[in-house]
Amino acid sequence: MFDHRLEQLRAHRNNIHRYRRLLQTQLSDLEREFIERRLSEETTAMQGLAADIPPLPSSAVRATCEEITP
């Protein structure tokens, strides 16, 4: 169960990174609105999922933060 939630968090994180990269490209207004909406939805979903997961040991938190840092 815990592994499944971590997998979901990774999927949301990857989608967020993808949407942020797309926002740095040339897009039509419609495309930009769609991506901004999806980015917001992914961020909200990730925050909700993360709130349901118990805290990780500090060593795991450091490793996770290093993965996210650009």
CSV table of C-alpha atoms in Angstrom, one decimal:
chain,number,residue,atom,x,y,z
A,1,MET,CA,0.0,0.0,0.0
A,2,PHE,CA,2.8,2.4,1.0
A,3,ASP,CA,4.7,1.6,-2.2
A,4,HIS,CA,1.6,2.3,-4.3
A,5,ARG,CA,1.2,5.7,-2.8
A,6,LEU,CA,4.9,6.5,-3.3
A,7,GLU,CA,4.5,5.5,-7.0
A,8,GLN,CA,1.5,7.8,-7.2
A,9,LEU,CA,3.5,10.6,-5.7
A,10,ARG,CA,6.3,10.0,-8.3
A,11,ALA,CA,3.8,10.1,-11.1
A,12,HIS,CA,2.4,13.4,-9.9
A,13,ARG,CA,5.9,14.8,-9.5
A,14,ASN,CA,6.9,13.7,-13.0
A,15,ASN,CA,3.7,15.3,-14.4
A,16,ILE,CA,4.4,18.5,-12.6
A,17,HIS,CA,7.9,18.7,-14.0
A,18,ARG,CA,6.6,18.0,-17.5
A,19,TYR,CA,4.0,20.7,-17.2
A,20,ARG,CA,6.5,23.2,-15.9
A,21,ARG,CA,8.8,22.4,-18.8
A,22,LEU,CA,5.9,22.8,-21.3
A,23,LEU,CA,5.1,26.2,-19.8
A,24,GLN,CA,8.6,27.4,-20.8
A,25,THR,CA,7.8,26.8,-24.4
A,26,GLN,CA,5.8,28.8,-26.9
A,27,LEU,CA,2.2,27.9,-26.5
A,28,SER,CA,-1.2,29.3,-27.7
A,29,ASP,CA,-3.4,30.9,-25.0
A,30,LEU,CA,-5.6,27.8,-25.0
A,31,GLU,CA,-2.7,25.4,-24.6
A,32,ARG,CA,-1.2,27.5,-21.8
A,33,GLU,CA,-4.6,27.6,-19.9
A,34,PHE,CA,-5.0,23.9,-20.3
A,35,ILE,CA,-1.5,23.2,-19.0
A,36,GLU,CA,-1.8,25.7,-16.1
A,37,ARG,CA,-5.1,24.0,-15.1
A,38,ARG,CA,-3.5,20.5,-15.3
A,39,LEU,CA,-0.5,21.7,-13.3
A,40,SER,CA,-2.8,23.0,-10.6
A,41,GLU,CA,-4.8,19.8,-10.5
A,42,GLU,CA,-1.6,17.7,-10.3
A,43,THR,CA,-0.2,19.9,-7.5
A,44,THR,CA,-3.4,19.6,-5.5
A,45,ALA,CA,-3.6,15.9,-6.0
A,46,MET,CA,0.0,15.5,-4.9
A,47,GLN,CA,-0.5,17.6,-1.8
A,48,GLY,CA,-3.6,15.6,-0.8
A,49,LEU,CA,-1.8,12.3,-1.3
A,50,ALA,CA,1.3,13.5,0.6
A,51,ALA,CA,-0.9,14.6,3.5
A,52,ASP,CA,-2.2,11.1,3.9
A,53,ILE,CA,1.3,9.5,4.0
A,54,PRO,CA,2.9,9.2,7.5
A,55,PRO,CA,6.3,11.0,7.8
A,56,LEU,CA,9.3,9.2,6.5
A,57,PRO,CA,12.6,8.8,8.3
A,58,SER,CA,14.9,11.8,7.9
A,59,SER,CA,17.3,9.9,5.6
A,60,ALA,CA,14.4,9.1,3.2
A,61,VAL,CA,13.2,12.7,3.2
A,62,ARG,CA,16.7,13.9,2.3
A,63,ALA,CA,16.9,11.5,-0.6
A,64,THR,CA,13.4,12.5,-1.9
A,65,CYS,CA,14.3,16.2,-1.7
A,66,GLU,CA,17.4,15.6,-3.6
A,67,GLU,CA,15.4,13.9,-6.4
A,68,ILE,CA,13.1,16.9,-6.7
A,69,THR,CA,15.7,19.7,-6.6
A,70,PRO,CA,16.3,20.9,-10.2
